[in-house]
Amino acid sequence: MRPKSHISRRFFLASTGAALALPGAARASRQAARNAVAAGEAGVYFRHGATTWSGGDSIDWPRARQRLLSDFGIAQSERIGAAFRAQGFPVGEVLASPFARCRDMAEIAFGR
């Protein structure tokens, strides 16, 4: 049997996906997702948005040499943040990789 936190995360992600993807999603799904977050039973993980190119880079490189979010990736980040606010999902601690694209997405979507 899987640990409760794993089941809760899966439920939260499924509920969040439905609530964010479908404007008319059931109120119960949105409330269940909010309850899971409020109880500290869930978290959301994102990969950074679309980037300007697909080459490799290094964390030691200056920002200008790293893969950065493309205009589309910036728009994705903005939509994610707007969806969380529109649905009333609470956002607690936001963690991001030190790569510029990851930090940028966190800051654009969640303000931190």
Short mmCIF file of N, CA and C in Angstrom, two decimals:
data_model
loop_
_atom_site.label_atom_id
_atom_site.label_comp_id
_atom_site.label_asym_id
_atom_site.label_seq_id
_atom_site.Cartn_x
_atom_site.Cartn_y
_atom_site.Cartn_z
N MET A 1 0.84 -1.18 0.00
CA MET A 1 0.00 0.00 0.00
C MET A 1 0.89 1.24 0.00
N ARG A 2 0.52 2.23 -0.77
CA ARG A 2 1.30 3.46 -0.85
C ARG A 2 1.02 4.35 0.34
N PRO A 3 2.00 5.18 0.73
CA PRO A 3 1.79 6.09 1.85
C PRO A 3 0.67 7.06 1.54
N LYS A 4 -0.01 7.50 2.58
CA LYS A 4 -1.14 8.42 2.43
C LYS A 4 -0.75 9.68 1.69
N SER A 5 0.42 10.25 1.97
CA SER A 5 0.83 11.49 1.31
C SER A 5 0.95 11.31 -0.20
N HIS A 6 1.37 10.13 -0.65
CA HIS A 6 1.48 9.87 -2.09
C HIS A 6 0.09 9.87 -2.72
N ILE A 7 -0.86 9.21 -2.06
CA ILE A 7 -2.23 9.17 -2.56
C ILE A 7 -2.82 10.57 -2.57
N SER A 8 -2.58 11.33 -1.52
CA SER A 8 -3.12 12.68 -1.45
C SER A 8 -2.56 13.56 -2.56
N ARG A 9 -1.26 13.45 -2.84
CA ARG A 9 -0.67 14.25 -3.92
C ARG A 9 -1.29 13.88 -5.26
N ARG A 10 -1.46 12.59 -5.49
CA ARG A 10 -2.05 12.16 -6.75
C ARG A 10 -3.47 12.72 -6.87
N PHE A 11 -4.25 12.63 -5.80
CA PHE A 11 -5.61 13.15 -5.80
C PHE A 11 -5.59 14.66 -6.04
N PHE A 12 -4.70 15.34 -5.35
CA PHE A 12 -4.63 16.79 -5.50
C PHE A 12 -4.28 17.19 -6.92
N LEU A 13 -3.27 16.54 -7.50
CA LEU A 13 -2.87 16.87 -8.86
C LEU A 13 -3.99 16.59 -9.85
N ALA A 14 -4.70 15.48 -9.67
CA ALA A 14 -5.82 15.18 -10.57
C ALA A 14 -6.93 16.20 -10.40
N SER A 15 -7.24 16.54 -9.16
CA SER A 15 -8.29 17.52 -8.91
C SER A 15 -7.89 18.90 -9.41
N THR A 16 -6.64 19.26 -9.19
CA THR A 16 -6.16 20.56 -9.64
C THR A 16 -6.19 20.63 -11.16
N GLY A 17 -5.75 19.56 -11.82
CA GLY A 17 -5.78 19.54 -13.28
C GLY A 17 -7.19 19.73 -13.80
N ALA A 18 -8.16 19.05 -13.20
CA ALA A 18 -9.54 19.20 -13.64
C ALA A 18 -10.05 20.60 -13.36
N ALA A 19 -9.74 21.12 -12.19
CA ALA A 19 -10.23 22.44 -11.83
C ALA A 19 -9.62 23.54 -12.68
N LEU A 20 -8.34 23.38 -13.05
CA LEU A 20 -7.68 24.40 -13.85
C LEU A 20 -8.00 24.26 -15.33
N ALA A 21 -8.18 23.04 -15.79
CA ALA A 21 -8.37 22.81 -17.21
C ALA A 21 -9.80 23.08 -17.67
N LEU A 22 -10.75 22.86 -16.82
CA LEU A 22 -12.14 23.01 -17.20
C LEU A 22 -12.78 24.14 -16.40
N PRO A 23 -13.16 25.22 -17.05
CA PRO A 23 -13.75 26.33 -16.32
C PRO A 23 -14.98 25.93 -15.52
N GLY A 24 -15.75 24.98 -15.99
CA GLY A 24 -16.96 24.56 -15.29
C GLY A 24 -16.74 23.34 -14.43
N ALA A 25 -15.52 23.10 -13.98
CA ALA A 25 -15.23 21.90 -13.17
C ALA A 25 -16.08 21.90 -11.91
N ALA A 26 -16.35 20.73 -11.43
CA ALA A 26 -17.20 20.58 -10.26
C ALA A 26 -16.63 21.32 -9.07
N ARG A 27 -17.48 22.03 -8.37
CA ARG A 27 -17.08 22.78 -7.18
C ARG A 27 -16.47 21.83 -6.15
N ALA A 28 -16.98 20.62 -6.07
CA ALA A 28 -16.46 19.66 -5.09
C ALA A 28 -15.00 19.33 -5.35
N SER A 29 -14.60 19.22 -6.61
CA SER A 29 -13.19 18.93 -6.92
C SER A 29 -12.29 20.07 -6.50
N ARG A 30 -12.71 21.30 -6.76
CA ARG A 30 -11.90 22.46 -6.35
C ARG A 30 -11.80 22.51 -4.84
N GLN A 31 -12.93 22.26 -4.15
CA GLN A 31 -12.91 22.31 -2.69
C GLN A 31 -12.05 21.19 -2.12
N ALA A 32 -12.11 20.02 -2.70
CA ALA A 32 -11.29 18.90 -2.23
C ALA A 32 -9.81 19.22 -2.40
N ALA A 33 -9.46 19.85 -3.52
CA ALA A 33 -8.06 20.23 -3.73
C ALA A 33 -7.63 21.27 -2.71
N ARG A 34 -8.49 22.26 -2.44
CA ARG A 34 -8.16 23.27 -1.43
C ARG A 34 -7.98 22.63 -0.06
N ASN A 35 -8.86 21.69 0.28
CA ASN A 35 -8.76 21.01 1.57
C ASN A 35 -7.46 20.24 1.69
N ALA A 36 -7.04 19.58 0.62
CA ALA A 36 -5.79 18.82 0.65
C ALA A 36 -4.61 19.74 0.87
N VAL A 37 -4.62 20.88 0.21
CA VAL A 37 -3.52 21.84 0.38
C VAL A 37 -3.54 22.40 1.79
N ALA A 38 -4.71 22.79 2.26
CA ALA A 38 -4.82 23.37 3.61
C ALA A 38 -4.35 22.40 4.67
N ALA A 39 -4.59 21.11 4.45
CA ALA A 39 -4.18 20.10 5.42
C ALA A 39 -2.70 19.74 5.27
N GLY A 40 -2.02 20.35 4.32
CA GLY A 40 -0.61 20.06 4.13
C GLY A 40 -0.36 18.69 3.52
N GLU A 41 -1.36 18.14 2.86
CA GLU A 41 -1.26 16.80 2.30
C GLU A 41 -0.84 16.79 0.85
N ALA A 42 -0.64 17.93 0.25
CA ALA A 42 -0.36 17.93 -1.17
C ALA A 42 0.63 19.01 -1.54
N GLY A 43 1.20 18.84 -2.68
CA GLY A 43 2.09 19.83 -3.24
C GLY A 43 1.96 19.76 -4.75
N VAL A 44 2.38 20.79 -5.41
CA VAL A 44 2.32 20.83 -6.85
C VAL A 44 3.73 21.01 -7.37
N TYR A 45 4.08 20.26 -8.39
CA TYR A 45 5.40 20.33 -8.98
C TYR A 45 5.26 20.71 -10.44
N PHE A 46 6.03 21.67 -10.87
CA PHE A 46 6.02 22.10 -12.25
C PHE A 46 7.43 22.00 -12.81
N ARG A 47 7.50 21.70 -14.08
CA ARG A 47 8.75 21.87 -14.81
C ARG A 47 8.66 23.30 -15.35
N HIS A 48 9.75 23.93 -15.59
CA HIS A 48 9.73 25.29 -16.11
C HIS A 48 8.96 25.34 -17.42
N GLY A 49 8.52 26.52 -17.81
CA GLY A 49 7.80 26.71 -19.07
C GLY A 49 8.74 26.57 -20.26
N ALA A 50 8.18 26.77 -21.44
CA ALA A 50 8.94 26.66 -22.69
C ALA A 50 10.15 27.60 -22.67
N THR A 51 11.24 27.15 -23.26
CA THR A 51 12.46 27.94 -23.26
C THR A 51 12.84 28.39 -24.68
N THR A 52 13.85 29.24 -24.74
CA THR A 52 14.27 29.82 -26.00
C THR A 52 15.02 28.85 -26.90
N TRP A 53 15.65 27.83 -26.34
CA TRP A 53 16.36 26.84 -27.14
C TRP A 53 16.50 25.57 -26.33
N SER A 54 16.93 24.51 -26.94
CA SER A 54 16.94 23.22 -26.25
C SER A 54 18.34 22.70 -25.96
N GLY A 55 19.33 23.54 -26.01
CA GLY A 55 20.69 23.11 -25.72
C GLY A 55 20.93 22.91 -24.24
N GLY A 56 22.08 22.40 -23.91
CA GLY A 56 22.44 22.22 -22.51
C GLY A 56 23.05 23.49 -21.95
N ASP A 57 23.02 23.61 -20.67
CA ASP A 57 23.67 24.75 -20.03
C ASP A 57 24.13 24.35 -18.63
N SER A 58 24.77 25.26 -17.96
CA SER A 58 25.34 24.99 -16.65
C SER A 58 24.91 26.08 -15.67
N ILE A 59 24.69 25.67 -14.45
CA ILE A 59 24.29 26.63 -13.41
C ILE A 59 25.38 27.67 -13.17
N ASP A 60 26.61 27.34 -13.50
CA ASP A 60 27.71 28.27 -13.31
C ASP A 60 27.77 29.35 -14.39
N TRP A 61 27.02 29.15 -15.46
CA TRP A 61 27.02 30.13 -16.54
C TRP A 61 26.26 31.38 -16.15
N PRO A 62 26.65 32.52 -16.68
CA PRO A 62 25.88 33.73 -16.42
C PRO A 62 24.48 33.61 -17.04
N ARG A 63 23.56 34.35 -16.52
CA ARG A 63 22.17 34.31 -16.97
C ARG A 63 22.07 34.41 -18.50
N ALA A 64 22.82 35.28 -19.10
CA ALA A 64 22.73 35.51 -20.54
C ALA A 64 23.07 34.26 -21.37
N ARG A 65 23.82 33.32 -20.80
CA ARG A 65 24.19 32.10 -21.55
C ARG A 65 23.27 30.93 -21.24
N GLN A 66 22.41 31.04 -20.24
CA GLN A 66 21.51 29.95 -19.87
C GLN A 66 20.27 29.94 -20.77
N ARG A 67 19.61 28.78 -20.80
CA ARG A 67 18.30 28.70 -21.47
C ARG A 67 17.33 29.52 -20.65
N LEU A 68 16.66 30.44 -21.26
CA LEU A 68 15.68 31.29 -20.58
C LEU A 68 14.28 30.95 -21.07
N LEU A 69 13.27 31.41 -20.35
CA LEU A 69 11.90 31.22 -20.80
C LEU A 69 11.68 31.98 -22.10
N SER A 70 11.00 31.37 -23.03
CA SER A 70 10.61 32.05 -24.26
C SER A 70 9.38 32.91 -23.95
N ASP A 71 8.92 33.68 -24.92
CA ASP A 71 7.69 34.46 -24.73
C ASP A 71 6.53 33.53 -24.38
N PHE A 72 6.50 32.36 -25.03
CA PHE A 72 5.45 31.38 -24.74
C PHE A 72 5.60 30.84 -23.30
N GLY A 73 6.82 30.59 -22.86
CA GLY A 73 7.07 30.12 -21.50
C GLY A 73 6.67 31.16 -20.46
N ILE A 74 6.91 32.42 -20.76
CA ILE A 74 6.47 33.51 -19.86
C ILE A 74 4.95 33.52 -19.78
N ALA A 75 4.29 33.40 -20.94
CA ALA A 75 2.83 33.37 -20.96
C ALA A 75 2.28 32.16 -20.20
N GLN A 76 2.94 31.00 -20.32
CA GLN A 76 2.54 29.81 -19.57
C GLN A 76 2.61 30.09 -18.07
N SER A 77 3.70 30.71 -17.64
CA SER A 77 3.89 31.01 -16.22
C SER A 77 2.81 31.97 -15.72
N GLU A 78 2.51 32.97 -16.51
CA GLU A 78 1.45 33.92 -16.14
C GLU A 78 0.10 33.22 -16.02
N ARG A 79 -0.21 32.32 -16.96
CA ARG A 79 -1.50 31.61 -16.93
C ARG A 79 -1.60 30.69 -15.72
N ILE A 80 -0.50 30.04 -15.36
CA ILE A 80 -0.51 29.16 -14.19
C ILE A 80 -0.81 29.98 -12.94
N GLY A 81 -0.10 31.09 -12.77
CA GLY A 81 -0.35 31.93 -11.60
C GLY A 81 -1.77 32.46 -11.56
N ALA A 82 -2.28 32.90 -12.71
CA ALA A 82 -3.65 33.43 -12.78
C ALA A 82 -4.66 32.34 -12.43
N ALA A 83 -4.43 31.11 -12.90
CA ALA A 83 -5.35 30.01 -12.61
C ALA A 83 -5.37 29.70 -11.11
N PHE A 84 -4.20 29.70 -10.48
CA PHE A 84 -4.16 29.45 -9.03
C PHE A 84 -4.93 30.54 -8.28
N ARG A 85 -4.73 31.79 -8.68
CA ARG A 85 -5.44 32.88 -8.01
C ARG A 85 -6.94 32.79 -8.26
N ALA A 86 -7.34 32.53 -9.50
CA ALA A 86 -8.76 32.45 -9.85
C ALA A 86 -9.47 31.33 -9.10
N GLN A 87 -8.79 30.22 -8.89
CA GLN A 87 -9.39 29.09 -8.19
C GLN A 87 -9.27 29.20 -6.68
N GLY A 88 -8.51 30.18 -6.21
CA GLY A 88 -8.35 30.36 -4.77
C GLY A 88 -7.44 29.34 -4.12
N PHE A 89 -6.54 28.72 -4.91
CA PHE A 89 -5.62 27.76 -4.32
C PHE A 89 -4.56 28.51 -3.53
N PRO A 90 -4.37 28.16 -2.26
CA PRO A 90 -3.34 28.82 -1.48
C PRO A 90 -1.95 28.40 -1.95
N VAL A 91 -1.02 29.33 -1.93
CA VAL A 91 0.35 29.04 -2.32
C VAL A 91 1.24 29.34 -1.12
N GLY A 92 1.88 28.32 -0.61
CA GLY A 92 2.79 28.49 0.51
C GLY A 92 4.20 28.68 0.02
N GLU A 93 5.09 27.83 0.48
CA GLU A 93 6.48 27.92 0.10
C GLU A 93 6.67 27.58 -1.37
N VAL A 94 7.45 28.39 -2.06
CA VAL A 94 7.75 28.15 -3.47
C VAL A 94 9.25 27.88 -3.58
N LEU A 95 9.59 26.71 -4.09
CA LEU A 95 10.98 26.33 -4.26
C LEU A 95 11.29 26.27 -5.75
N ALA A 96 12.47 26.69 -6.13
CA ALA A 96 12.87 26.65 -7.53
C ALA A 96 14.34 26.34 -7.64
N SER A 97 14.70 25.68 -8.71
CA SER A 97 16.09 25.44 -9.04
C SER A 97 16.78 26.79 -9.23
N PRO A 98 18.07 26.87 -9.02
CA PRO A 98 18.77 28.14 -9.25
C PRO A 98 18.93 28.52 -10.72
N PHE A 99 18.56 27.63 -11.66
CA PHE A 99 18.61 28.02 -13.06
C PHE A 99 17.66 29.19 -13.28
N ALA A 100 18.07 30.11 -14.13
CA ALA A 100 17.29 31.33 -14.36
C ALA A 100 15.86 31.02 -14.83
N ARG A 101 15.69 30.06 -15.72
CA ARG A 101 14.36 29.74 -16.25
C ARG A 101 13.42 29.26 -15.15
N CYS A 102 13.95 28.52 -14.19
CA CYS A 102 13.13 27.99 -13.09
C CYS A 102 12.75 29.10 -12.11
N ARG A 103 13.73 29.90 -11.75
CA ARG A 103 13.46 31.02 -10.85
C ARG A 103 12.49 32.01 -11.49
N ASP A 104 12.67 32.27 -12.78
CA ASP A 104 11.78 33.20 -13.48
C ASP A 104 10.34 32.68 -13.45
N MET A 105 10.15 31.39 -13.72
CA MET A 105 8.79 30.84 -13.72
C MET A 105 8.16 30.99 -12.34
N ALA A 106 8.91 30.67 -11.29
CA ALA A 106 8.37 30.77 -9.93
C ALA A 106 7.98 32.22 -9.62
N GLU A 107 8.82 33.15 -9.99
CA GLU A 107 8.54 34.56 -9.70
C GLU A 107 7.38 35.09 -10.53
N ILE A 108 7.29 34.69 -11.80
CA ILE A 108 6.20 35.17 -12.65
C ILE A 108 4.88 34.58 -12.17
N ALA A 109 4.85 33.28 -11.91
CA ALA A 109 3.60 32.60 -11.53
C ALA A 109 3.16 32.95 -10.12
N PHE A 110 4.10 32.98 -9.18
CA PHE A 110 3.73 33.06 -7.77
C PHE A 110 4.31 34.27 -7.02
N GLY A 111 5.06 35.09 -7.72
CA GLY A 111 5.58 36.30 -7.09
C GLY A 111 6.76 36.08 -6.16
N ARG A 112 7.26 34.85 -6.11
CA ARG A 112 8.41 34.54 -5.24
C ARG A 112 9.06 33.26 -5.70
#
